[in-house]
C-alpha positions as a LaTeX table, in Angstrom:
\begin{tabular}{lrrr}
\hline
Residue & $x$ (\AA) & $y$ (\AA) & $z$ (\AA) \\
\hline
Met1 & 0.00 & 0.00 & 0.00 \\
Thr2 & 1.31 & 3.45 & $-0.89$ \\
Ala3 & 1.93 & 5.67 & 2.12 \\
Pro4 & $-0.17$ & 8.84 & 2.21 \\
Ala5 & 1.59 & 12.01 & 1.13 \\
Ser6 & 2.90 & 14.18 & 3.94 \\
Pro7 & 1.01 & 17.43 & 4.48 \\
Arg8 & 2.53 & 20.64 & 3.20 \\
Leu9 & 4.70 & 22.39 & 5.79 \\
Leu10 & 5.51 & 26.11 & 5.68 \\
Leu11 & 8.00 & 27.74 & 8.05 \\
Val12 & 7.11 & 31.41 & 8.52 \\
Thr13 & 10.03 & 33.51 & 9.67 \\
Gly14 & 11.73 & 36.84 & 9.05 \\
Leu15 & 12.43 & 40.15 & 10.74 \\
Ser16 & 10.54 & 41.20 & 13.85 \\
Gly17 & 7.81 & 43.67 & 12.90 \\
Ala18 & 7.64 & 42.52 & 9.29 \\
Gly19 & 4.17 & 40.94 & 9.62 \\
Lys20 & 4.51 & 37.35 & 10.86 \\
Ser21 & 1.40 & 37.53 & 13.06 \\
Thr22 & $-0.69$ & 38.82 & 10.14 \\
Val23 & 0.57 & 36.03 & 7.87 \\
Leu24 & $-0.19$ & 33.29 & 10.39 \\
Lys25 & $-3.70$ & 34.64 & 10.96 \\
Val26 & $-4.43$ & 34.60 & 7.22 \\
Leu27 & $-3.07$ & 31.06 & 6.85 \\
Glu28 & $-5.26$ & 29.93 & 9.75 \\
Asp29 & $-8.29$ & 31.49 & 8.03 \\
Leu30 & $-7.32$ & 29.59 & 4.89 \\
Gly31 & $-7.56$ & 26.31 & 6.80 \\
Trp32 & $-3.91$ & 25.74 & 7.74 \\
Glu33 & $-2.93$ & 24.36 & 11.13 \\
Val34 & $-0.89$ & 27.17 & 12.70 \\
Val35 & 1.70 & 26.98 & 15.49 \\
Asp36 & 3.61 & 30.11 & 16.51 \\
Asn37 & 6.92 & 30.59 & 18.36 \\
Leu38 & 7.69 & 26.88 & 18.34 \\
Pro39 & 11.03 & 25.93 & 19.96 \\
Leu40 & 13.24 & 24.46 & 17.27 \\
Ser41 & 13.65 & 21.24 & 19.28 \\
Leu42 & 9.89 & 20.59 & 18.95 \\
Leu43 & 9.75 & 21.00 & 15.17 \\
Glu44 & 10.35 & 17.34 & 14.36 \\
Pro45 & 7.93 & 15.99 & 17.04 \\
Leu46 & 5.24 & 18.31 & 15.69 \\
Ile47 & 5.77 & 17.08 & 12.15 \\
Glu48 & 5.75 & 13.42 & 13.17 \\
Ala49 & 2.71 & 13.66 & 15.47 \\
Pro50 & $-0.21$ & 11.76 & 13.88 \\
Ala51 & $-3.12$ & 13.92 & 12.78 \\
Pro52 & $-6.79$ & 12.90 & 12.84 \\
Arg53 & $-7.80$ & 11.13 & 9.65 \\
Ser54 & $-10.05$ & 14.04 & 8.67 \\
Glu55 & $-7.06$ & 16.41 & 8.86 \\
Ala56 & $-4.38$ & 14.11 & 7.49 \\
Asn57 & $-3.60$ & 16.39 & 4.55 \\
Arg58 & $-4.18$ & 19.70 & 6.32 \\
Pro59 & $-1.18$ & 21.97 & 5.64 \\
Ile60 & 0.86 & 23.19 & 8.60 \\
Ala61 & 2.36 & 26.66 & 9.13 \\
Val62 & 4.97 & 27.10 & 11.86 \\
Gly63 & 6.09 & 30.53 & 13.06 \\
Ile64 & 9.76 & 30.61 & 14.04 \\
Asp65 & 11.88 & 33.70 & 14.57 \\
Ser66 & 14.68 & 35.15 & 16.68 \\
Arg67 & 12.47 & 35.00 & 19.80 \\
Ser68 & 11.90 & 31.24 & 19.52 \\
Arg69 & 13.68 & 29.15 & 22.14 \\
Gly70 & 16.90 & 27.62 & 20.84 \\
Phe71 & 16.72 & 29.55 & 17.57 \\
Lys72 & 19.86 & 29.43 & 15.45 \\
Pro73 & 19.51 & 30.16 & 11.73 \\
Ser74 & 22.25 & 27.73 & 10.69 \\
Leu75 & 20.66 & 24.98 & 12.79 \\
Leu76 & 17.22 & 25.70 & 11.30 \\
Val77 & 18.55 & 25.37 & 7.75 \\
Lys78 & 20.34 & 22.14 & 8.71 \\
Arg79 & 17.18 & 20.62 & 10.20 \\
Ile80 & 15.14 & 21.51 & 7.11 \\
Lys81 & 17.70 & 19.76 & 4.90 \\
Gln82 & 17.68 & 16.68 & 7.12 \\
Leu83 & 13.88 & 16.44 & 7.16 \\
Arg84 & 13.69 & 16.80 & 3.39 \\
Glu85 & 16.33 & 14.14 & 2.78 \\
Ala86 & 14.83 & 11.73 & 5.32 \\
Asp87 & 11.41 & 11.29 & 3.71 \\
Gly88 & 11.17 & 13.79 & 0.87 \\
Arg89 & 8.82 & 15.95 & 2.94 \\
Ala90 & 7.51 & 19.10 & 1.27 \\
Ile91 & 8.96 & 21.84 & 3.48 \\
Glu92 & 8.97 & 25.46 & 2.36 \\
Thr93 & 10.17 & 28.63 & 4.03 \\
Leu94 & 8.53 & 32.05 & 3.84 \\
Phe95 & 10.80 & 34.93 & 4.87 \\
Leu96 & 9.26 & 38.32 & 5.68 \\
Asp97 & 11.64 & 41.19 & 5.00 \\
Cys98 & 11.24 & 44.93 & 5.54 \\
Ala99 & 13.38 & 48.07 & 5.22 \\
Gly100 & 15.03 & 49.22 & 8.42 \\
Ala101 & 13.47 & 52.69 & 8.40 \\
Glu102 & 9.97 & 51.22 & 8.10 \\
Leu103 & 10.64 & 48.75 & 10.93 \\
Glu104 & 11.81 & 51.66 & 13.11 \\
Arg105 & 8.57 & 53.50 & 12.35 \\
Arg106 & 6.45 & 50.46 & 13.22 \\
Phe107 & 8.21 & 49.88 & 16.54 \\
Ser108 & 7.94 & 53.58 & 17.35 \\
Glu109 & 4.20 & 53.69 & 16.60 \\
Thr110 & 3.39 & 50.58 & 18.61 \\
Arg111 & 5.81 & 51.52 & 21.41 \\
Arg112 & 7.10 & 47.97 & 21.43 \\
Arg113 & 10.73 & 47.17 & 22.15 \\
His114 & 12.67 & 45.25 & 19.57 \\
Pro115 & 13.29 & 41.73 & 20.97 \\
Leu116 & 17.04 & 42.00 & 20.32 \\
Ala117 & 17.41 & 45.54 & 21.65 \\
Glu118 & 15.76 & 45.63 & 25.05 \\
Asp119 & 18.10 & 48.33 & 26.40 \\
Arg120 & 19.25 & 49.90 & 23.15 \\
Pro121 & 17.67 & 51.77 & 20.22 \\
Ala122 & 15.52 & 49.69 & 17.87 \\
Thr123 & 18.02 & 50.36 & 15.07 \\
Asp124 & 20.62 & 48.25 & 16.88 \\
Gly125 & 18.26 & 45.31 & 17.24 \\
Ile126 & 17.10 & 45.56 & 13.63 \\
Ala127 & 20.68 & 45.53 & 12.32 \\
Arg128 & 21.64 & 42.63 & 14.57 \\
Glu129 & 18.61 & 40.58 & 13.61 \\
Arg130 & 19.08 & 41.24 & 9.87 \\
Glu131 & 22.63 & 39.93 & 10.07 \\
Met132 & 21.51 & 36.91 & 12.11 \\
Met133 & 18.66 & 36.02 & 9.75 \\
Glu134 & 20.53 & 36.38 & 6.46 \\
Pro135 & 21.25 & 32.61 & 6.07 \\
Val136 & 17.53 & 31.87 & 6.37 \\
Arg137 & 16.65 & 34.62 & 3.89 \\
Arg138 & 19.04 & 33.16 & 1.32 \\
Trp139 & 17.57 & 29.70 & 1.88 \\
Ala140 & 13.87 & 30.67 & 1.73 \\
Glu141 & 11.74 & 29.71 & $-1.29$ \\
His142 & 9.38 & 32.64 & $-0.66$ \\
Val143 & 10.58 & 36.14 & 0.25 \\
Val144 & 8.00 & 38.91 & 0.78 \\
Asp145 & 9.18 & 42.49 & 1.35 \\
Thr146 & 6.46 & 44.19 & 3.40 \\
Thr147 & 8.04 & 47.68 & 3.40 \\
Asn148 & 5.27 & 49.27 & 1.35 \\
Tyr149 & 2.48 & 46.91 & 2.39 \\
Ser150 & $-0.49$ & 47.78 & 4.56 \\
Ser151 & $-1.89$ & 44.95 & 6.67 \\
Asn152 & $-4.55$ & 44.37 & 4.02 \\
Asp153 & $-1.96$ & 44.34 & 1.20 \\
Leu154 & $-0.02$ & 41.64 & 3.05 \\
Gln155 & $-3.17$ & 39.59 & 3.61 \\
Gln156 & $-3.91$ & 39.71 & $-0.11$ \\
Glu157 & $-0.34$ & 38.71 & $-0.99$ \\
Ile158 & $-0.48$ & 35.67 & 1.28 \\
Arg159 & $-3.87$ & 34.63 & $-0.05$ \\
His160 & $-2.58$ & 34.96 & $-3.59$ \\
Arg161 & 0.47 & 32.77 & $-2.85$ \\
Phe162 & $-0.98$ & 30.14 & $-0.54$ \\
Ala163 & $-4.73$ & 29.86 & $-1.10$ \\
Asp164 & $-5.62$ & 26.72 & $-3.01$ \\
Ala165 & $-6.58$ & 28.10 & $-6.42$ \\
Gly166 & $-8.12$ & 24.75 & $-7.29$ \\
Gly167 & $-10.39$ & 24.74 & $-4.26$ \\
Asp168 & $-14.15$ & 24.98 & $-4.14$ \\
Glu169 & $-14.33$ & 28.75 & $-3.76$ \\
Pro170 & $-12.28$ & 31.91 & $-4.15$ \\
Ala171 & $-10.35$ & 33.01 & $-1.09$ \\
Leu172 & $-12.47$ & 35.78 & 0.44 \\
Asn173 & $-11.30$ & 38.90 & 2.21 \\
Ile174 & $-13.89$ & 41.23 & 3.75 \\
Leu175 & $-12.61$ & 44.68 & 4.62 \\
Ser176 & $-14.03$ & 47.74 & 6.34 \\
Phe177 & $-12.52$ & 51.16 & 5.66 \\
Gly178 & $-13.06$ & 54.90 & 5.96 \\
Tyr179 & $-13.58$ & 56.97 & 2.82 \\
Ser180 & $-11.84$ & 59.89 & 4.55 \\
Arg181 & $-8.60$ & 57.90 & 4.29 \\
Gly182 & $-8.97$ & 56.76 & 0.71 \\
Leu183 & $-10.29$ & 53.72 & $-1.11$ \\
Pro184 & $-8.60$ & 50.38 & $-0.35$ \\
Arg185 & $-6.23$ & 48.92 & $-2.89$ \\
His186 & $-7.19$ & 45.70 & $-4.69$ \\
Ala187 & $-10.88$ & 45.80 & $-3.69$ \\
Asp188 & $-13.05$ & 43.88 & $-6.18$ \\
Leu189 & $-16.40$ & 45.06 & $-4.79$ \\
Val190 & $-16.99$ & 48.24 & $-2.76$ \\
Phe191 & $-20.22$ & 49.02 & $-0.88$ \\
Asp192 & $-20.88$ & 52.48 & 0.56 \\
Met193 & $-22.52$ & 52.38 & 4.02 \\
Arg194 & $-22.76$ & 56.15 & 4.48 \\
Tyr195 & $-26.52$ & 56.05 & 3.81 \\
Leu196 & $-27.06$ & 54.47 & 7.25 \\
Arg197 & $-27.45$ & 56.69 & 10.31 \\
Asn198 & $-24.15$ & 57.50 & 11.93 \\
Pro199 & $-23.35$ & 56.56 & 15.56 \\
His200 & $-20.69$ & 59.27 & 15.56 \\
Trp201 & $-23.39$ & 61.85 & 16.26 \\
Asp202 & $-24.49$ & 60.10 & 19.46 \\
Ser203 & $-22.03$ & 61.18 & 22.17 \\
Lys204 & $-22.51$ & 57.90 & 24.08 \\
Leu205 & $-21.79$ & 55.76 & 21.02 \\
Arg206 & $-19.01$ & 57.83 & 19.44 \\
Pro207 & $-16.12$ & 56.26 & 21.41 \\
Gly208 & $-17.28$ & 52.75 & 20.48 \\
Thr209 & $-16.93$ & 50.78 & 17.26 \\
Gly210 & $-19.05$ & 48.58 & 15.06 \\
Leu211 & $-17.89$ & 45.61 & 17.15 \\
Asp212 & $-19.86$ & 46.89 & 20.15 \\
Ala213 & $-23.42$ & 45.65 & 20.74 \\
Asp214 & $-24.92$ & 49.08 & 21.42 \\
Val215 & $-23.37$ & 50.57 & 18.29 \\
Ser216 & $-24.57$ & 47.62 & 16.22 \\
Ala217 & $-28.09$ & 47.96 & 17.59 \\
Tyr218 & $-28.14$ & 51.67 & 16.72 \\
Ile219 & $-27.07$ & 50.97 & 13.13 \\
Ala220 & $-29.48$ & 48.05 & 12.70 \\
Ala221 & $-32.38$ & 50.24 & 13.86 \\
Asp222 & $-32.07$ & 52.41 & 10.75 \\
Pro223 & $-35.26$ & 51.82 & 8.67 \\
Ala224 & $-33.18$ & 51.22 & 5.53 \\
Tyr225 & $-30.77$ & 48.78 & 7.17 \\
Glu226 & $-32.32$ & 45.33 & 6.89 \\
Ala227 & $-33.73$ & 45.67 & 3.38 \\
Thr228 & $-30.47$ & 46.97 & 1.90 \\
Val229 & $-27.93$ & 44.82 & 3.75 \\
Ser230 & $-29.91$ & 41.63 & 3.11 \\
Arg231 & $-29.93$ & 42.49 & $-0.60$ \\
Ile232 & $-26.15$ & 42.99 & $-0.54$ \\
Glu233 & $-25.81$ & 39.56 & 1.07 \\
Ala234 & $-28.07$ & 38.00 & $-1.55$ \\
Leu235 & $-26.01$ & 39.62 & $-4.31$ \\
Leu236 & $-22.76$ & 38.27 & $-2.89$ \\
Leu237 & $-24.19$ & 34.78 & $-2.48$ \\
Ala238 & $-25.21$ & 34.89 & $-6.13$ \\
Leu239 & $-21.87$ & 36.27 & $-7.35$ \\
Leu240 & $-19.44$ & 34.01 & $-5.50$ \\
Pro241 & $-20.38$ & 30.81 & $-7.39$ \\
Arg242 & $-19.87$ & 32.72 & $-10.65$ \\
Tyr243 & $-16.44$ & 33.87 & $-9.52$ \\
Arg244 & $-15.62$ & 30.26 & $-8.65$ \\
Ala245 & $-16.77$ & 29.07 & $-12.08$ \\
Glu246 & $-14.54$ & 31.66 & $-13.73$ \\
Gly247 & $-11.53$ & 30.40 & $-11.75$ \\
Lys248 & $-11.03$ & 33.59 & $-9.71$ \\
Ser249 & $-8.66$ & 32.66 & $-6.86$ \\
Tyr250 & $-9.45$ & 35.46 & $-4.41$ \\
Val251 & $-12.02$ & 38.22 & $-3.94$ \\
Thr252 & $-11.90$ & 41.30 & $-1.71$ \\
Ile253 & $-15.23$ & 42.81 & $-0.65$ \\
Ala254 & $-14.94$ & 46.25 & 0.97 \\
Phe255 & $-17.48$ & 48.16 & 3.05 \\
Gly256 & $-16.88$ & 51.86 & 3.60 \\
Cys257 & $-18.21$ & 54.64 & 5.79 \\
Thr258 & $-16.79$ & 58.05 & 6.54 \\
Gly259 & $-14.41$ & 57.18 & 9.37 \\
Gly260 & $-14.23$ & 53.40 & 9.02 \\
Arg261 & $-15.04$ & 52.74 & 12.69 \\
His262 & $-18.81$ & 52.20 & 13.03 \\
Arg263 & $-21.13$ & 51.38 & 10.11 \\
Ser264 & $-18.63$ & 49.71 & 7.80 \\
Val265 & $-17.21$ & 47.60 & 10.63 \\
His266 & $-20.63$ & 46.38 & 11.74 \\
Val267 & $-21.81$ & 45.51 & 8.23 \\
Ala268 & $-18.53$ & 43.77 & 7.37 \\
Glu269 & $-18.89$ & 41.56 & 10.45 \\
Arg270 & $-22.54$ & 40.77 & 9.68 \\
Val271 & $-21.84$ & 39.89 & 6.04 \\
Ala272 & $-18.92$ & 37.67 & 7.10 \\
Arg273 & $-21.24$ & 35.74 & 9.43 \\
Thr274 & $-23.78$ & 35.31 & 6.64 \\
Leu275 & $-21.15$ & 34.03 & 4.21 \\
Arg276 & $-19.76$ & 31.62 & 6.81 \\
Ala277 & $-23.24$ & 30.26 & 7.42 \\
Ala278 & $-23.46$ & 29.61 & 3.68 \\
Gly279 & $-20.22$ & 27.60 & 3.73 \\
His280 & $-17.66$ & 30.26 & 2.75 \\
Thr281 & $-14.52$ & 31.06 & 4.77 \\
Pro282 & $-13.85$ & 34.80 & 4.66 \\
Thr283 & $-11.04$ & 36.65 & 6.39 \\
Val284 & $-12.19$ & 39.92 & 8.00 \\
Gly285 & $-10.01$ & 43.03 & 8.35 \\
His286 & $-10.83$ & 46.51 & 9.67 \\
Arg287 & $-8.41$ & 48.99 & 8.12 \\
Asn288 & $-9.33$ & 52.09 & 10.14 \\
Leu289 & $-10.78$ & 50.63 & 13.32 \\
Asp290 & $-8.12$ & 52.33 & 15.47 \\
Ser291 & $-7.93$ & 55.56 & 13.48 \\
Ala292 & $-9.00$ & 58.92 & 14.87 \\
Pro293 & $-12.66$ & 59.85 & 14.12 \\
Gln294 & $-13.20$ & 61.65 & 10.80 \\
Asp295 & $-17.00$ & 61.60 & 10.61 \\
Gly296 & $-17.21$ & 65.37 & 10.98 \\
Leu297 & $-16.41$ & 65.53 & 7.27 \\
Glu298 & $-19.83$ & 64.05 & 6.61 \\
Gly299 & $-21.72$ & 66.86 & 8.30 \\
Lys300 & $-24.07$ & 66.59 & 11.24 \\
Pro301 & $-27.57$ & 65.40 & 10.25 \\
Pro302 & $-30.48$ & 67.84 & 10.69 \\
Pro303 & $-32.57$ & 67.46 & 13.86 \\
Ala304 & $-35.56$ & 65.17 & 13.64 \\
Ser305 & $-38.87$ & 66.88 & 12.83 \\
Pro306 & $-41.26$ & 67.04 & 15.82 \\
Ala307 & $-44.19$ & 64.67 & 15.80 \\
Pro308 & $-47.55$ & 66.13 & 14.64 \\
Gly309 & $-49.15$ & 68.01 & 17.49 \\
Gly310 & $-45.98$ & 67.86 & 19.55 \\
Lys311 & $-44.18$ & 70.75 & 21.16 \\
Lys312 & $-41.71$ & 72.77 & 19.11 \\
\hline
\end{tabular}
């Protein structure tokens, strides 16, 4: 009897701050088994551990970087070679690179310390890590430079490279965004949610987001909400099989409002739930969820007209 083929194994590594967490999240959404910060000594036991029959061919993504216990680039390359030669296992490496100036900006914005520069400037840690990781970069089959990538750009790149183009459906990415900060790149379908009433103008709801129950309830109470959003969902459910028939490998569906924090976020989450219930597996991203409010650009709505016979 022929032994079953080993599942695909992808080692995800690279420079700190280059986007490893984003990549692993996308791979998990695509159906990969994901393990992050695995000590190098546990790599082989993980590979050899038997998987349930239903997941025997499920691909595995392992995050390994300079923070992983026992990490040595030369040892990692040696172990990959040994595993490949032992049983012909399909092992690939994805290396995430990024320019030093951009990494400095990211660490500065997030106020995180570089893992190799706890008591020194981030520039020292970045330079040290780049030198340390160079053997792995040279060895990697896939190198992605994230210098000019937004989080959404990186998600799209990973979907394009690692989604199964021969699968049953296109790889779906649902994105919320704020028009005040520009249209998203690579969006295939864009829906404008600015026709719905805006929680920004309620002082109690303004600090919240479309992920909060009270904000969602406020948006859903708009008289136009259910009829329009349900039609958008019906349209998407009709379009996705056509995209699949045409061989489209991935689709990005974007929902926008003025600031990208309330209406677009809520609708994106609702549509994602509807598509999941129909058997699809979308990834959801909120581009401007943490951005400063910009809804003032939309203009405050006029006060509601008093009811007939009511006081002025």
